[in-house]
Coordinates of C-alpha atoms and ligand atoms in Angstrom, one line a residue:
M1252 CA 0.0 0.0 0.0
S1253 CA 1.4 3.4 -1.0
G1254 CA 2.4 5.6 1.9
T1255 CA 1.0 3.2 4.5
P1256 CA 2.7 0.4 6.4
D1257 CA 2.2 -3.1 4.9
A1258 CA -0.9 -5.0 5.8
P1259 CA -0.2 -7.8 8.2
S1260 CA -0.5 -11.3 6.9
A1261 CA -3.3 -13.5 8.1
S1262 CA -2.2 -15.8 10.9
T1263 CA -3.9 -18.5 12.8
S1264 CA -1.1 -18.5 15.4
P1265 CA -0.9 -15.1 17.1
N1266 CA 2.2 -16.2 19.0
L1267 CA 3.9 -16.2 15.7
L1268 CA 3.6 -12.4 15.4
D1269 CA 7.3 -11.5 15.9
V1270 CA 8.4 -8.1 17.1
R1271 CA 8.7 -6.7 13.7
E1272 CA 5.2 -7.8 12.6
Y1273 CA 3.8 -6.5 15.9
E1274 CA 5.5 -3.1 15.3
R1275 CA 4.2 -2.9 11.7
L1276 CA 0.7 -3.7 13.0
V1277 CA 0.8 -1.0 15.7
E1278 CA 2.2 1.5 13.2
R1279 CA -0.6 0.7 10.8
L1280 CA -3.3 1.2 13.4
R1281 CA -1.7 4.5 14.4
H1282 CA -1.5 5.6 10.8
M1283 CA -5.2 4.8 10.6
A1284 CA -6.1 6.8 13.7
T1285 CA -4.2 9.9 12.4
S1286 CA -5.3 9.8 8.8
P1287 CA -8.6 11.3 7.5
V1288 CA -11.8 9.3 7.8
H1289 CA -13.8 8.3 4.7
P1290 CA -17.5 8.7 5.5
I1291 CA -20.3 7.5 3.4
P1292 CA -22.0 10.6 1.8
E1293 CA -25.0 11.9 3.7
E1294 CA -27.5 11.3 0.8
T1295 CA -26.4 7.7 0.5
L1296 CA -26.6 7.3 4.3
A1297 CA -30.1 8.7 4.3
R1298 CA -31.2 6.1 1.7
I1299 CA -29.6 3.3 3.7
K1300 CA -31.2 4.5 6.9
D1301 CA -34.6 4.4 5.3
D1302 CA -33.9 1.0 3.9
Y1303 CA -32.7 -0.2 7.4
L1304 CA -35.9 1.0 9.0
A1305 CA -38.0 -0.7 6.3
K1306 CA -36.1 -3.9 6.8
H1307 CA -36.3 -3.8 10.6
R1308 CA -39.7 -2.4 11.3
K1309 CA -40.6 -5.0 13.9
S1310 CA -37.2 -4.5 15.7
Y1311 CA -37.9 -0.8 15.7
D1312 CA -41.3 -1.2 17.1
F1313 CA -40.0 -3.6 19.7
W1314 CA -37.3 -1.1 20.7
E1315 CA -39.9 1.6 21.1
R1316 CA -41.8 -0.7 23.4
A1317 CA -38.7 -1.7 25.3
K1318 CA -37.8 1.9 26.0
G1319 CA -41.0 2.0 28.1
C1320 CA -39.7 -0.6 30.5
I1321 CA -35.9 -0.9 29.9
P1322 CA -33.6 2.1 30.1
G1323 CA -32.6 3.0 26.6
G1324 CA -34.6 0.0 25.4
V1325 CA -31.5 -2.2 25.3
E1326 CA -29.5 -4.2 27.8
H1327 CA -26.7 -5.7 25.8
N1328 CA -23.7 -3.5 25.4
L1329 CA -22.6 -5.5 22.4
S1330 CA -25.8 -4.9 20.5
L1331 CA -26.0 -1.1 20.9
E1332 CA -26.3 -0.8 17.2
K1333 CA -27.1 2.5 15.4
P1334 CA -29.6 3.7 14.4
F1335 CA -31.5 1.3 16.8
P1336 CA -30.8 -2.2 18.3
L1337 CA -32.2 -5.3 16.6
T1338 CA -34.2 -7.9 18.4
M1339 CA -33.1 -11.4 17.5
D1340 CA -35.4 -14.3 17.1
R1341 CA -33.1 -17.4 16.8
A1342 CA -29.7 -18.6 15.9
K1343 CA -28.3 -21.8 14.4
G1344 CA -24.7 -22.7 13.3
Y1345 CA -23.1 -19.5 12.1
K1346 CA -26.5 -17.9 11.3
M1347 CA -28.8 -15.6 13.2
W1348 CA -32.3 -14.3 12.4
D1349 CA -34.0 -11.2 13.7
I1350 CA -37.7 -10.9 14.4
D1351 CA -38.3 -9.3 11.0
G1352 CA -36.9 -12.5 9.5
N1353 CA -33.6 -11.0 8.2
E1354 CA -30.7 -13.6 8.2
Y1355 CA -27.2 -12.7 9.3
V1356 CA -23.8 -14.3 9.1
D1357 CA -23.1 -13.9 12.8
Y1358 CA -19.7 -13.0 14.0
L1359 CA -20.8 -11.7 17.3
M1360 CA -21.1 -15.3 18.5
C1361 CA -22.7 -14.0 21.7
G1362 CA -19.5 -12.0 22.4
A1363 CA -17.2 -15.0 22.0
P1364 CA -18.4 -18.1 23.9
I1365 CA -19.9 -19.8 20.9
I1366 CA -17.3 -21.8 19.1
L1367 CA -19.2 -25.0 18.3
G1368 CA -21.9 -23.0 16.6
H1369 CA -25.2 -21.6 17.8
H1370 CA -27.8 -24.0 19.2
Y1371 CA -25.5 -27.0 18.8
D1372 CA -27.7 -30.0 19.1
P1373 CA -25.2 -32.4 20.8
L1374 CA -24.7 -29.8 23.6
D1375 CA -28.3 -28.6 23.8
D1376 CA -29.7 -32.2 23.9
R1377 CA -27.5 -33.0 27.0
I1378 CA -28.7 -29.8 28.8
I1379 CA -32.4 -30.5 27.9
D1380 CA -32.0 -34.0 29.2
L1381 CA -30.4 -32.8 32.4
I1382 CA -33.3 -30.3 33.1
R1383 CA -35.9 -33.0 32.3
E1384 CA -34.3 -35.7 34.4
K1385 CA -32.8 -33.8 37.3
G1386 CA -34.1 -30.2 37.4
P1387 CA -32.1 -27.0 37.0
C1388 CA -30.6 -26.5 40.5
T1389 CA -30.7 -27.4 44.2
G1390 CA -28.3 -24.9 45.8
C1391 CA -26.1 -27.8 46.7
T1392 CA -23.0 -29.3 45.0
S1393 CA -23.7 -31.4 41.9
E1394 CA -21.5 -34.0 40.2
Y1395 CA -21.1 -31.7 37.1
E1396 CA -19.3 -29.1 39.2
V1397 CA -16.5 -31.5 39.8
L1398 CA -16.5 -32.9 36.2
A1399 CA -16.3 -29.4 34.8
A1400 CA -13.5 -28.3 37.2
E1401 CA -11.5 -31.5 36.3
E1402 CA -12.0 -30.8 32.6
I1403 CA -10.7 -27.3 32.9
R1404 CA -7.8 -28.5 34.9
K1405 CA -6.9 -31.1 32.3
L1406 CA -6.7 -28.5 29.6
M1407 CA -4.9 -25.8 31.6
P1408 CA -2.1 -27.1 33.8
A1409 CA -1.8 -23.7 35.5
V1410 CA -5.3 -24.2 36.8
E1411 CA -5.0 -26.6 39.7
M1412 CA -8.2 -25.5 41.5
V1413 CA -11.4 -23.9 40.2
R1414 CA -14.1 -21.9 41.8
F1415 CA -17.3 -21.3 39.7
L1416 CA -18.9 -17.9 39.7
Q1417 CA -21.6 -16.2 37.7
S1418 CA -19.9 -13.9 35.3
G1419 CA -16.6 -12.6 34.1
T1420 CA -17.1 -9.5 36.1
E1421 CA -17.5 -11.5 39.3
A1422 CA -14.5 -13.7 38.4
C1423 CA -12.3 -10.6 37.9
M1424 CA -13.4 -9.2 41.3
A1425 CA -12.8 -12.5 42.9
A1426 CA -9.3 -12.7 41.4
L1427 CA -8.3 -9.4 42.9
R1428 CA -9.6 -10.3 46.3
V1429 CA -7.9 -13.7 46.4
A1430 CA -4.7 -12.1 45.2
R1431 CA -4.8 -9.6 48.0
V1432 CA -5.5 -12.2 50.7
F1433 CA -2.7 -14.4 49.4
T1434 CA 0.0 -11.8 49.0
R1435 CA -1.2 -9.4 51.8
K1436 CA -0.5 -6.6 49.4
A1437 CA -2.9 -3.9 48.3
K1438 CA -2.2 -2.5 44.8
V1439 CA -3.5 -4.0 41.5
I1440 CA -2.0 -3.1 38.1
K1441 CA -4.5 -2.8 35.3
I1442 CA -3.4 -2.3 31.7
G1443 CA -4.8 0.7 29.9
G1444 CA -7.5 -0.1 27.3
S1445 CA -8.3 -3.5 28.8
Y1446 CA -11.7 -4.6 29.9
H1447 CA -12.2 -6.8 33.0
G1448 CA -15.9 -6.3 33.6
W1449 CA -17.7 -3.4 35.4
S1450 CA -16.9 -3.8 39.1
D1451 CA -15.6 -0.8 41.1
Q1452 CA -11.8 -0.7 40.9
L1453 CA -11.7 -2.0 37.3
V1454 CA -13.8 0.5 35.3
Y1455 CA -10.7 2.5 34.8
S1456 CA -8.9 3.4 31.6
L1457 CA -11.4 1.4 29.5
H1458 CA -11.3 1.2 25.7
I1459 CA -8.6 3.9 25.2
P1460 CA -5.5 3.7 27.3
G1461 CA -5.0 6.6 29.7
T1462 CA -8.6 7.6 30.0
G1463 CA -8.7 6.9 33.8
P1464 CA -12.2 7.3 35.3
L1465 CA -13.8 8.7 32.1
E1466 CA -16.4 5.9 32.1
A1467 CA -16.7 5.5 35.8
A1468 CA -19.8 7.5 36.5
G1469 CA -21.3 6.5 39.9
I1470 CA -18.0 5.1 41.2
P1471 CA -16.3 7.1 43.9
L1472 CA -12.7 8.0 43.0
E1473 CA -11.6 6.4 46.2
C1474 CA -12.4 3.0 44.7
F1475 CA -9.4 3.5 42.4
A1476 CA -6.9 4.3 45.2
N1477 CA -5.3 0.9 44.8
T1478 CA -5.7 0.6 41.0
I1479 CA -2.5 1.4 39.1
D1480 CA -3.0 2.1 35.4
V1481 CA -0.1 1.1 33.2
P1482 CA -0.1 1.8 29.4
P1483 CA -0.1 -1.3 27.3
N1484 CA 3.3 -2.7 26.2
D1485 CA 5.2 0.0 28.1
F1486 CA 7.9 -2.2 29.7
D1487 CA 9.5 0.7 31.7
A1488 CA 6.2 2.0 33.0
A1489 CA 5.4 -1.5 34.3
R1490 CA 8.6 -1.8 36.2
K1491 CA 8.2 1.7 37.6
A1492 CA 4.7 0.8 38.8
F1493 CA 6.0 -2.1 40.7
E1494 CA 8.8 -0.1 42.2
G1495 CA 6.6 2.9 43.0
A1496 CA 4.1 0.6 44.9
K1497 CA 6.8 -0.9 47.1
D1498 CA 6.2 1.8 49.8
Q1499 CA 2.4 1.8 49.3
G1500 CA 1.5 -1.7 50.3
G1501 CA 3.1 -3.4 47.2
V1502 CA 1.5 -4.9 44.1
A1503 CA -0.8 -7.9 44.9
A1504 CA -1.4 -8.6 41.2
V1505 CA -1.3 -7.6 37.6
I1506 CA -4.5 -8.4 35.7
V1507 CA -4.1 -8.6 31.9
E1508 CA -5.9 -9.6 28.7
P1509 CA -3.1 -11.8 27.3
V1510 CA -3.7 -11.0 23.6
G1511 CA -4.0 -7.3 24.4
G1512 CA -6.7 -4.9 25.6
E1513 CA -10.2 -5.5 24.2
S1514 CA -9.3 -9.0 23.0
G1515 CA -6.4 -7.7 20.9
T1516 CA -7.7 -4.4 19.7
H1517 CA -4.6 -3.0 21.3
P1518 CA -2.3 -5.8 20.1
V1519 CA 0.1 -7.3 22.7
H1520 CA 3.9 -7.1 22.2
P1521 CA 5.2 -10.6 21.8
E1522 CA 7.3 -10.3 25.0
W1523 CA 4.8 -8.3 27.2
N1524 CA 3.2 -11.3 29.0
R1525 CA 6.6 -12.8 29.8
H1526 CA 7.8 -9.4 31.0
L1527 CA 4.9 -9.1 33.4
R1528 CA 5.5 -12.7 34.6
Q1529 CA 9.1 -11.8 35.4
L1530 CA 8.1 -8.6 37.2
C1531 CA 5.6 -10.5 39.3
D1532 CA 8.2 -13.1 40.2
E1533 CA 10.7 -10.4 41.1
F1534 CA 8.3 -8.4 43.3
G1535 CA 6.3 -11.2 44.9
S1536 CA 3.1 -10.4 43.0
L1537 CA 0.6 -12.6 41.2
L1538 CA -0.1 -12.6 37.4
I1539 CA -3.8 -12.9 36.5
F1540 CA -4.7 -13.7 33.0
D1541 CA -8.2 -12.7 32.0
E1542 CA -9.2 -15.5 29.6
V1543 CA -12.9 -14.6 29.5
V1544 CA -12.6 -14.4 25.7
T1545 CA -9.4 -16.3 24.9
G1546 CA -9.9 -19.4 27.1
F1547 CA -10.7 -22.5 24.9
R1548 CA -10.9 -20.1 21.9
V1549 CA -7.4 -19.1 20.8
H1550 CA -6.1 -22.5 22.0
L1551 CA -7.6 -25.3 24.1
G1552 CA -5.1 -24.4 26.8
G1553 CA -6.0 -20.7 26.4
A1554 CA -3.7 -17.8 25.6
Q1555 CA -1.4 -19.1 28.3
A1556 CA -0.6 -22.2 26.2
L1557 CA -0.2 -20.1 23.1
F1558 CA 2.3 -17.6 24.8
G1559 CA 3.9 -20.2 27.0
V1560 CA 3.4 -18.0 30.1
K1561 CA 2.0 -19.5 33.2
P1562 CA -0.3 -17.2 35.2
D1563 CA -1.0 -17.7 38.9
L1564 CA -4.7 -17.1 38.5
T1565 CA -6.9 -17.4 35.4
V1566 CA -10.3 -15.7 35.0
F1567 CA -13.0 -17.3 32.9
G1568 CA -16.4 -15.9 31.9
K1569 CA -19.0 -16.7 29.4
I1570 CA -16.7 -19.1 27.6
V1571 CA -17.0 -21.8 30.4
A1572 CA -20.7 -22.4 29.6
H1573 CA -20.7 -21.9 25.9
G1574 CA -23.5 -19.4 26.0
Y1575 CA -25.5 -20.9 28.7
P1576 CA -26.2 -18.6 31.6
S1577 CA -24.3 -18.1 34.9
A1578 CA -20.9 -18.4 33.5
G1579 CA -17.7 -17.4 35.3
A1580 CA -14.9 -19.1 37.1
L1581 CA -11.6 -18.4 38.8
G1582 CA -8.8 -20.9 38.6
G1583 CA -5.2 -21.1 39.6
R1584 CA -2.4 -22.4 41.7
K1585 CA -3.6 -24.6 44.6
D1586 CA -1.9 -22.6 47.3
V1587 CA -3.3 -19.3 45.9
M1588 CA -6.8 -20.7 45.5
A1589 CA -6.7 -21.9 49.1
A1590 CA -7.3 -18.2 49.9
C1591 CA -10.9 -18.6 48.7
S1592 CA -13.6 -19.0 51.3
G1593 CA -15.4 -22.3 51.4
T1594 CA -14.3 -23.6 54.8
G1595 CA -15.8 -20.9 56.9
S1596 CA -12.5 -19.3 57.9
F1597 CA -12.5 -15.6 58.5
D1598 CA -9.1 -15.0 56.9
K1599 CA -10.2 -16.1 53.4
A1600 CA -11.6 -14.1 50.5
Y1601 CA -15.3 -14.0 50.8
L1602 CA -16.9 -15.1 47.6
G1603 CA -20.4 -16.3 46.8
G1604 CA -23.3 -16.6 44.4
T1605 CA -26.6 -18.5 44.9
L1606 CA -26.7 -19.7 41.4
A1607 CA -23.0 -20.1 40.9
A1608 CA -21.9 -23.6 39.9
N1609 CA -25.4 -24.7 39.2
P1610 CA -25.9 -27.9 37.3
I1611 CA -26.9 -26.3 34.0
S1612 CA -23.8 -24.1 33.7
T1613 CA -21.4 -26.7 34.9
A1614 CA -22.9 -29.4 32.7
A1615 CA -22.7 -27.0 29.8
C1616 CA -19.1 -26.3 30.7
Y1617 CA -18.2 -30.0 30.9
H1618 CA -20.0 -31.1 27.8
A1619 CA -18.9 -28.0 25.8
L1620 CA -15.3 -28.6 26.6
R1621 CA -15.6 -32.3 25.7
L1622 CA -17.3 -31.4 22.4
I1623 CA -14.8 -28.7 21.6
Q1624 CA -12.0 -31.3 21.9
E1625 CA -13.8 -34.0 20.0
T1626 CA -14.8 -31.8 17.1
G1627 CA -11.5 -29.9 16.8
A1628 CA -13.6 -26.7 17.1
V1629 CA -10.7 -24.4 17.9
E1630 CA -8.6 -25.4 14.9
K1631 CA -11.6 -25.2 12.6
A1632 CA -12.7 -21.8 13.9
A1633 CA -9.1 -20.6 13.6
A1634 CA -8.8 -21.9 10.0
A1635 CA -12.0 -20.0 9.1
A1636 CA -10.7 -16.9 10.8
G1637 CA -7.4 -17.1 8.9
K1638 CA -9.3 -17.3 5.6
L1639 CA -11.7 -14.5 6.6
T1640 CA -8.8 -12.2 7.5
A1641 CA -7.0 -12.9 4.2
A1642 CA -10.2 -12.4 2.3
L1643 CA -10.9 -9.1 4.0
N1644 CA -7.4 -7.8 3.4
E1645 CA -7.7 -8.7 -0.2
V1646 CA -10.9 -6.7 -0.5
F1647 CA -9.4 -3.8 1.4
A1648 CA -6.4 -3.9 -1.0
T1649 CA -8.7 -3.0 -3.9
R1650 CA -9.0 0.4 -2.3
P1651 CA -5.4 1.3 -1.4
E1652 CA -6.3 4.9 -0.4
L1653 CA -8.3 3.5 2.5
P1654 CA -6.3 2.5 5.6
F1655 CA -8.6 -0.4 6.4
T1656 CA -6.9 -3.6 7.8
A1657 CA -7.8 -6.9 9.3
Y1658 CA -5.7 -9.2 11.6
N1659 CA -6.5 -12.1 13.8
Y1660 CA -5.6 -13.9 16.9
G1661 CA -6.8 -17.4 16.0
P1662 CA -10.6 -17.3 15.9
I1663 CA -10.6 -13.6 17.0
V1664 CA -10.6 -11.4 13.9
H1665 CA -10.2 -7.7 14.2
Y1666 CA -11.0 -5.4 11.3
E1667 CA -10.2 -1.7 11.7
T1668 CA -11.6 1.0 9.5
T1669 CA -11.3 4.3 11.4
G1670 CA -9.1 3.5 14.4
F1671 CA -11.5 5.1 16.9
L1672 CA -9.9 3.2 19.8
H1673 CA -6.4 4.0 18.6
V1674 CA -6.7 7.7 19.1
R1675 CA -4.2 8.9 21.7
L1676 CA -5.1 11.3 24.5
D1677 CA -2.3 13.6 23.4
D1678 CA -3.6 13.8 19.9
P1679 CA -5.1 17.2 19.0
D1680 CA -8.9 17.0 19.7
A1681 CA -8.6 13.4 20.9
L1682 CA -12.1 13.1 22.2
M1683 CA -13.7 14.7 19.2
Q1684 CA -11.6 12.5 16.9
H1685 CA -12.7 9.5 18.8
M1686 CA -16.4 10.4 18.5
L1687 CA -16.1 11.3 14.8
R1688 CA -14.2 8.1 14.0
R1689 CA -16.7 6.0 16.0
K1690 CA -19.6 7.6 14.2
V1691 CA -18.2 6.7 10.8
A1692 CA -17.4 3.1 11.9
Q1693 CA -21.0 2.8 13.2
E1694 CA -22.3 4.0 9.8
Y1695 CA -20.2 1.3 8.1
Q1696 CA -21.7 -1.1 10.7
M1697 CA -25.2 -0.1 9.7
V1698 CA -24.4 -1.0 6.1
A1699 CA -22.8 -4.3 7.1
I1700 CA -25.9 -5.2 9.1
S1701 CA -28.2 -4.2 6.3
Q1702 CA -26.1 -6.5 4.1
G1703 CA -26.5 -9.4 6.5
L1704 CA -23.3 -9.2 8.6
F1705 CA -23.4 -9.1 12.4
T1706 CA -20.2 -8.2 14.1
L1707 CA -19.0 -6.9 17.5
A1708 CA -19.0 -3.1 17.6
G1709 CA -18.0 -2.9 14.0
T1710 CA -14.5 -3.9 14.7
R1711 CA -14.4 -7.6 15.8
M1712 CA -15.5 -10.9 14.4
Y1713 CA -15.5 -14.2 16.3
T1714 CA -15.6 -17.3 14.2
C1715 CA -17.1 -20.7 15.2
M1716 CA -16.2 -24.1 13.7
Q1717 CA -19.2 -23.9 11.3
H1718 CA -18.2 -20.7 9.5
D1719 CA -17.5 -22.0 6.0
Q1720 CA -16.6 -20.6 2.6
A1721 CA -20.2 -19.6 1.9
A1722 CA -20.1 -17.4 5.1
I1723 CA -16.8 -15.9 4.0
D1724 CA -18.1 -15.2 0.4
R1725 CA -21.1 -13.5 1.8
T1726 CA -18.9 -11.4 4.0
V1727 CA -16.7 -10.4 1.1
R1728 CA -19.7 -9.4 -1.0
A1729 CA -21.1 -7.3 1.8
W1730 CA -17.7 -5.5 2.1
E1731 CA -17.5 -5.0 -1.7
Y1732 CA -20.9 -3.3 -1.5
L1733 CA -19.8 -1.2 1.4
L1734 CA -16.6 -0.1 -0.2
D1735 CA -18.5 1.0 -3.3
L1736 CA -20.4 3.5 -1.1
I1737 CA -17.3 5.2 0.0
P1738 CA -16.2 7.9 -2.6
K1739 CA -13.0 7.2 -4.4
G1740 CA -10.0 9.4 -4.2
Ligands
PMP424 N1 -13.1 -9.7 30.8 C1 -13.1 -9.7 29.5 C2 -11.8 -9.8 28.7 C3 -14.3 -9.6 28.8 O1 -14.3 -9.5 27.4 C4 -15.5 -9.5 29.5 C5 -16.8 -9.4 28.8 N2 -16.8 -9.1 27.5 C6 -15.4 -9.5 30.9 C7 -14.2 -9.7 31.5 C8 -16.7 -9.5 31.7 O2 -17.4 -10.6 31.6 P1 -19.0 -10.6 31.9 O3 -19.7 -9.8 30.8 O4 -19.4 -12.1 31.9 O5 -19.2 -10.0 33.2

């Protein structure tokens, strides 16, 4: 591409990104965030909006109704689509249908947990049988709890013990508490731009590194007194944070998304995880990998297997129940996990959850993990993602003046068009740039949806083992259509 850094090649093995490839990718994303946006002209947009409304009339009416009883008429952060959210009816395989009957190639995959494919009969049949034969829950331990914990442990050697919780947010909260009890230290390092759920302490520097409490309405600033925000991939800043915390209670843990913030939107330097491991060892702190998205998706052994870095604690979320509800877990070293309550001792981390570890979620976890292994789902989803990434970059290459790019971490595909999360706070008009770039990306997203593509926030696509060539071809056609709407030159 003239005047722009080279497009990264498609890869199914993110650990193979070497330092040079990583640097080129980062440079490319930065270039995107500092070069002009390419909006769809207003008159074309107006036409598409009319068409969108006509195609989604029932969703629109349902949204109007929802606004009467649900704030904003929408509860799912990932489906906050413009100009209005769509109401889904059903999903099967890689496809999803809304209540107007429109069909989508779905790349949201419920926000990542679906890798076998939606509504996968061999999994659903087992859960339906369980409910029919045994009932949904008793509030006591069930056999599936142990089967599921043993299955996770088998796949991830760093996970010696497991505690099931009800969401990724809860599991992140639990990880911090357990780390503090174990280390008797107070501070927690969070990497800028990463997401670890919405608990107090962790709604800090979300989406764009350095933004601090920008999105923390309703959270007293005191809640962040022990949260240290470190910019991603800043090796020196990480060391300084550990050193600076020595006189302030020390660092209990570093919590990190191992492929980089927002599941790799802010790509990870190939040596970053290892660097954090070394710092944790040097300063007597714990390394927490948040594998809510990456666990059993980028590799059966999670990102920790891919990068060859062993965390002390691992956080799981939706992925442990393959889309079934009440999904979260904390796993890790036996001695560290012994700091969880469970034996009634007052010096343990207090954790709970009435519906945590219920038979439905734990059976879904056990059977999903078995089925993922039996079907080779991770490899298949990664192969589809590799092809999709290559196909997207080929389409983008037909318009070399546009800085668009796609890259993937196994079955996590990122496509960037305006770089709205790559704006830096020291850029002139950073916030305005972010808003403008996000608006244009949302307009592209509206077109993509109207062409039958459903993605996460207009920048991310999760593949399942059932995404096939037909799905990729439809995706490419939708993008060809979209690119034609953007004026040339
Ligand atoms: N960590 C990461 C990396 C996530 O992506 C998410 C959710 N997308 C969470 C934590 C929070 O999980 P949950 O939505 O289940 O609370």
